[in-house]
Short mmCIF file of C-alpha atoms in Angstrom, two decimals:
data_model
loop_
_atom_site.label_atom_id
_atom_site.label_comp_id
_atom_site.label_asym_id
_atom_site.label_seq_id
_atom_site.Cartn_x
_atom_site.Cartn_y
_atom_site.Cartn_z
CA MET A 22 -22.08 4.44 9.47
CA VAL A 23 -19.12 6.79 9.10
CA ASP A 24 -17.98 7.21 5.52
CA ALA A 25 -16.07 10.47 5.84
CA THR A 26 -12.25 10.39 5.92
CA THR A 27 -12.09 12.59 9.05
CA SER A 28 -14.20 13.60 12.02
CA ILE A 29 -14.00 16.49 14.50
CA TYR A 30 -13.94 15.83 18.26
CA PRO A 31 -13.74 18.30 21.14
CA VAL A 32 -10.62 17.64 23.22
CA GLN A 33 -8.58 19.00 26.12
CA LYS A 34 -4.98 19.70 25.19
CA SER A 35 -2.35 20.00 27.90
CA HIS A 36 0.74 22.07 27.16
CA GLN A 37 3.25 23.05 29.82
CA GLY A 38 0.66 22.46 32.51
CA GLN A 39 -2.04 24.54 30.85
CA LEU A 40 -5.32 23.07 29.55
CA GLU A 41 -6.91 24.31 26.37
CA ALA A 42 -10.21 23.29 24.79
CA LEU A 43 -9.78 22.53 21.10
CA ASP A 44 -11.51 20.79 18.20
CA ASP A 45 -9.30 17.95 16.96
CA CYS A 46 -9.46 16.45 13.46
CA VAL A 47 -9.03 12.69 13.55
CA ALA A 48 -8.73 10.09 10.80
CA GLU A 49 -11.51 7.55 10.30
CA GLU A 50 -11.19 3.83 9.62
CA VAL A 51 -14.10 1.77 8.34
CA PRO A 52 -14.61 -1.98 7.80
CA ILE A 53 -14.43 -2.51 4.05
CA ALA A 54 -15.48 -5.85 2.55
CA LEU A 55 -14.11 -6.98 -0.82
CA ILE A 56 -16.63 -9.21 -2.54
CA TYR A 57 -15.70 -11.03 -5.76
CA ASN A 58 -18.51 -12.17 -8.04
CA GLY A 59 -20.84 -12.31 -5.03
CA ILE A 60 -18.41 -14.14 -2.67
CA SER A 61 -16.90 -12.23 0.24
CA HIS A 62 -13.13 -12.67 0.35
CA ALA A 63 -11.62 -10.13 2.74
CA VAL A 64 -12.61 -7.45 5.24
CA MET A 65 -10.10 -4.67 5.84
CA LEU A 66 -10.08 -1.62 8.10
CA ALA A 67 -9.26 1.32 5.86
CA THR A 68 -9.73 5.02 5.29
CA PRO A 69 -12.90 5.39 3.17
CA GLN A 70 -11.45 7.16 0.18
CA ASP A 71 -10.02 6.10 -3.22
CA LEU A 72 -12.04 2.90 -2.80
CA LYS A 73 -12.03 1.80 -6.43
CA GLU A 74 -8.25 2.22 -6.55
CA PHE A 75 -8.00 0.26 -3.28
CA ALA A 76 -10.11 -2.59 -4.65
CA LEU A 77 -8.07 -2.87 -7.87
CA GLY A 78 -4.73 -2.45 -6.13
CA PHE A 79 -5.53 -5.09 -3.52
CA SER A 80 -6.68 -7.48 -6.25
CA LEU A 81 -3.45 -6.97 -8.21
CA SER A 82 -1.03 -7.00 -5.28
CA GLU A 83 -2.60 -10.12 -3.81
CA GLY A 84 -2.38 -11.94 -7.14
CA ILE A 85 -6.17 -12.25 -7.52
CA LEU A 86 -5.98 -10.37 -10.80
CA THR A 87 -3.07 -10.06 -13.20
CA SER A 88 -4.23 -6.90 -14.98
CA ALA A 89 -6.79 -4.14 -14.63
CA LYS A 90 -8.59 -5.54 -17.71
CA GLU A 91 -9.72 -8.53 -15.66
CA LEU A 92 -11.82 -6.23 -13.44
CA TYR A 93 -15.05 -5.48 -15.27
CA ASP A 94 -16.89 -3.33 -12.72
CA ILE A 95 -16.85 -2.16 -9.09
CA GLU A 96 -19.98 -1.24 -7.12
CA ILE A 97 -19.61 0.61 -3.85
CA VAL A 98 -22.40 -0.26 -1.39
CA HIS A 99 -22.65 1.63 1.92
CA GLN A 100 -23.99 -0.49 4.75
CA GLU A 101 -24.78 0.36 8.37
CA LYS A 102 -21.58 -1.15 9.68
CA GLY A 103 -19.23 -0.52 6.82
CA ILE A 104 -18.70 -0.48 3.06
CA GLU A 105 -18.94 -3.32 0.57
CA LEU A 106 -16.91 -3.26 -2.63
CA HIS A 107 -18.54 -5.62 -5.15
CA LEU A 108 -16.05 -6.57 -7.83
CA ASP A 109 -17.09 -8.21 -11.08
CA VAL A 110 -14.01 -10.08 -12.28
CA ALA A 111 -13.08 -12.44 -15.08
CA THR A 112 -14.45 -15.99 -14.65
CA GLU A 113 -11.00 -17.58 -14.88
CA ARG A 114 -9.63 -15.39 -12.08
CA PHE A 115 -12.70 -16.01 -9.93
CA GLN A 116 -12.28 -19.78 -10.29
CA GLN A 117 -8.67 -19.49 -9.27
CA LEU A 118 -9.63 -17.37 -6.30
CA LYS A 119 -12.14 -19.95 -5.15
CA GLU A 120 -9.47 -22.65 -5.32
CA ARG A 121 -7.11 -20.78 -2.97
CA ARG A 122 -9.74 -18.90 -1.01
CA ARG A 123 -9.23 -18.56 2.67
CA SER A 124 -10.74 -16.48 5.41
CA MET A 125 -9.03 -13.13 5.77
CA ALA A 126 -11.63 -11.31 7.86
CA GLY A 127 -10.00 -9.36 10.68
CA ARG A 128 -6.63 -9.26 8.96
CA THR A 129 -4.11 -7.19 10.92
CA GLY A 130 -0.89 -5.42 10.09
CA CYS A 131 1.08 -8.69 10.18
CA GLY A 132 -0.81 -9.79 7.10
CA LEU A 133 -1.11 -13.41 8.20
CA CYS A 134 -4.27 -13.53 10.36
CA GLY A 135 -6.87 -15.87 9.00
CA SER A 136 -4.32 -18.15 7.28
CA GLU A 137 -4.94 -21.82 7.77
CA SER A 138 -1.42 -23.10 6.94
CA LEU A 139 2.15 -21.95 6.55
CA ASP A 140 1.82 -22.19 2.77
CA GLN A 141 -1.10 -19.74 2.91
CA ALA A 142 0.64 -17.41 5.33
CA LEU A 143 3.68 -16.69 3.17
CA ARG A 144 2.90 -15.99 -0.46
CA ILE A 145 6.36 -15.65 -1.92
CA PRO A 146 6.23 -13.75 -5.24
CA GLU A 147 7.17 -15.67 -8.32
CA THR A 148 8.14 -12.44 -10.08
CA LEU A 149 11.82 -11.71 -10.69
CA ILE A 150 12.54 -8.02 -11.11
CA GLU A 151 14.81 -7.78 -14.14
CA SER A 152 14.74 -4.01 -14.61
CA ASN A 153 17.99 -2.33 -15.69
CA LEU A 154 16.71 1.02 -14.46
CA GLN A 155 19.13 2.91 -12.19
CA PHE A 156 18.48 5.76 -9.78
CA ASP A 157 20.63 8.65 -8.71
CA SER A 158 20.85 8.64 -4.92
CA ALA A 159 19.78 12.26 -4.96
CA ALA A 160 16.35 11.13 -6.19
CA ILE A 161 15.76 9.42 -2.85
CA TYR A 162 16.53 12.60 -0.95
CA LYS A 163 14.42 14.71 -3.28
CA ALA A 164 11.39 12.40 -2.88
CA HIS A 165 11.77 12.27 0.89
CA GLN A 166 11.77 16.06 1.12
CA ALA A 167 8.71 16.38 -1.16
CA ILE A 168 6.35 13.76 0.22
CA GLN A 169 5.34 15.51 3.45
CA ALA A 170 3.82 18.46 1.62
CA LYS A 171 1.67 16.05 -0.41
CA GLN A 172 0.21 14.23 2.61
CA GLU A 173 -3.02 16.18 3.02
CA LEU A 174 -4.76 13.71 5.35
CA GLN A 175 -1.68 13.31 7.48
CA ALA A 176 -1.45 17.10 7.84
CA LEU A 177 -5.02 17.20 9.15
CA THR A 178 -4.87 14.20 11.46
CA GLY A 179 -1.35 13.00 12.07
CA ALA A 180 -2.64 9.41 11.81
CA THR A 181 -2.07 8.16 8.27
CA HIS A 182 0.61 6.50 6.16
CA ALA A 183 1.37 7.40 2.56
CA SER A 184 2.75 5.58 -0.48
CA ALA A 185 4.12 7.66 -3.30
CA TRP A 186 5.01 6.91 -6.90
CA VAL A 187 8.27 8.61 -7.74
CA LYS A 188 9.91 9.20 -11.10
CA PRO A 189 13.59 8.20 -11.51
CA ASP A 190 14.60 11.86 -10.98
CA GLY A 191 12.86 11.96 -7.59
CA GLU A 192 9.70 13.81 -8.63
CA VAL A 193 6.72 12.65 -6.58
CA VAL A 194 3.87 12.35 -9.06
CA MET A 195 1.21 10.38 -7.16
CA VAL A 196 0.42 9.89 -3.44
CA ARG A 197 -2.21 7.82 -1.70
CA GLU A 198 -2.94 7.84 2.03
CA ASP A 199 -4.64 5.50 4.50
CA VAL A 200 -4.55 4.63 8.17
CA GLY A 201 -3.01 1.30 7.09
CA ARG A 202 0.34 1.26 5.29
CA HIS A 203 -0.70 -1.78 3.20
CA ASN A 204 -3.90 -0.05 2.19
CA ALA A 205 -2.06 3.10 1.12
CA LEU A 206 0.21 0.97 -1.08
CA ASP A 207 -2.75 -0.93 -2.58
CA LYS A 208 -4.47 2.38 -3.39
CA LEU A 209 -1.30 3.57 -5.13
CA ILE A 210 -0.94 0.37 -7.14
CA GLY A 211 -4.57 0.60 -8.15
CA ALA A 212 -4.24 4.25 -9.19
CA MET A 213 -1.17 3.41 -11.28
CA ALA A 214 -2.98 0.56 -12.98
CA LEU A 215 -5.98 2.71 -13.81
CA ALA A 216 -3.71 5.44 -15.20
CA GLY A 217 -1.54 3.02 -17.17
CA THR A 218 1.52 4.41 -15.36
CA SER A 219 4.93 3.15 -16.51
CA LYS A 220 6.81 1.06 -13.95
CA GLU A 221 9.95 3.12 -14.50
CA GLY A 222 10.25 4.66 -11.05
CA PHE A 223 10.05 3.64 -7.41
CA VAL A 224 7.70 3.57 -4.44
CA LEU A 225 8.37 5.62 -1.32
CA THR A 226 6.47 4.61 1.82
CA THR A 227 6.26 6.52 5.08
CA SER A 228 6.19 3.23 7.00
CA ARG A 229 8.50 0.34 7.70
CA ALA A 230 9.17 -2.17 4.93
CA SER A 231 7.40 -5.31 6.09
CA TYR A 232 7.22 -8.62 4.21
CA GLU A 233 3.84 -7.72 2.80
CA MET A 234 4.96 -4.30 1.51
CA VAL A 235 7.85 -5.96 -0.30
CA GLN A 236 5.60 -8.70 -1.66
CA LYS A 237 3.09 -6.16 -3.06
CA VAL A 238 5.78 -4.05 -4.76
CA ILE A 239 7.39 -7.09 -6.35
CA THR A 240 4.06 -8.43 -7.55
CA ALA A 241 3.41 -5.04 -9.16
CA GLY A 242 6.72 -5.32 -11.04
CA ILE A 243 8.26 -2.20 -9.47
CA PRO A 244 12.08 -2.26 -9.22
CA MET A 245 12.67 -0.30 -5.97
CA LEU A 246 10.96 0.24 -2.63
CA VAL A 247 12.18 3.04 -0.39
CA ALA A 248 10.97 3.11 3.23
CA ILE A 249 11.36 5.86 5.76
CA SER A 250 11.63 3.25 8.53
CA ALA A 251 13.30 -0.15 8.77
CA PRO A 252 12.72 -3.38 6.87
CA THR A 253 12.23 -6.75 8.51
CA GLY A 254 14.61 -9.68 7.96
CA LEU A 255 11.98 -11.59 6.01
CA ALA A 256 11.39 -8.56 3.80
CA ILE A 257 15.12 -8.34 3.06
CA ARG A 258 15.40 -12.03 2.12
CA ILE A 259 12.43 -11.86 -0.21
CA ALA A 260 13.75 -8.68 -1.80
CA GLN A 261 17.13 -10.30 -2.38
CA GLY A 262 15.54 -13.43 -3.83
CA CYS A 263 13.29 -11.49 -6.22
CA GLY A 264 15.74 -8.82 -7.33
CA LEU A 265 14.04 -5.86 -5.64
CA THR A 266 16.12 -2.88 -4.60
CA LEU A 267 15.13 -2.33 -0.97
CA VAL A 268 16.08 0.90 0.81
CA GLY A 269 15.34 1.69 4.44
CA PHE A 270 15.84 4.55 6.88
CA ALA A 271 15.48 7.09 4.06
CA ARG A 272 16.12 10.60 5.37
CA SER A 273 17.08 13.89 3.77
CA HIS A 274 20.78 12.97 3.81
CA GLN A 275 21.03 9.26 4.48
CA HIS A 276 19.63 5.84 3.62
CA VAL A 277 20.51 2.16 3.94
CA ILE A 278 20.35 -0.25 0.98
CA TYR A 279 19.58 -3.90 1.83
CA SER A 280 19.22 -5.45 -1.63
CA ARG A 281 20.37 -4.75 -5.21
CA ALA A 282 22.47 -1.71 -4.38
CA ASP A 283 23.74 -1.64 -7.97
CA ARG A 284 20.56 0.25 -9.00
CA VAL A 285 21.47 3.27 -6.90
CA LEU A 286 24.22 5.57 -8.32
CA TYR A 287 26.33 8.07 -6.43
CA LYS A 288 28.04 11.06 -8.03
#
């Protein structure tokens, strides 16, 4: 079983018609099972690092837990075919999980595989973001310029996404990476919960802003999501309905605001 974040493979690289033998560093992805009070709930393919943060962040962003205090312990068990994360959670939350439990094994990037009904497929957040926090537009540019230097796994492999926690002034203070964009965001949310980080800031993601990315940020109570790529229509509608500031196509000197533009100031 592979539990390293990267592996080295000999490859043949072609450049301008010339072949060169090289050793290439590639990112690993491993099946990771999340098991709550002895009951398996989900199996995700993820980069095998920051696993406790991943388990907590997933639990919070999926509404299984409402606070880090409801997670009593996490045991990491390495198996032949993957990794099991055994979570010991509050009895009340476990009972609620059993009531709405559904099979999520094999979940893909769309976030809906394994759902048994339309009600299960779309979990619209009940949270309304009421933050009065405002951001200078320069903070978006500053964060975009800073994040690449903080993506260590991406620099090695070219295969991972990152989610960053950014202060209102644009300072990137925390970054988590994974082959899956949703996993990177869950790891970030978990790290913030463990650190007791204030929600006064925004998330920058190196991916598109899908429905699930928006849903997770709203559930976490974060007022703004900035994506380097595009949002989907469903993501925009949910952001608008829940009061999330949603920014897409963030570059060094441009961005597009799709929801709650009043939180972004221009000098």
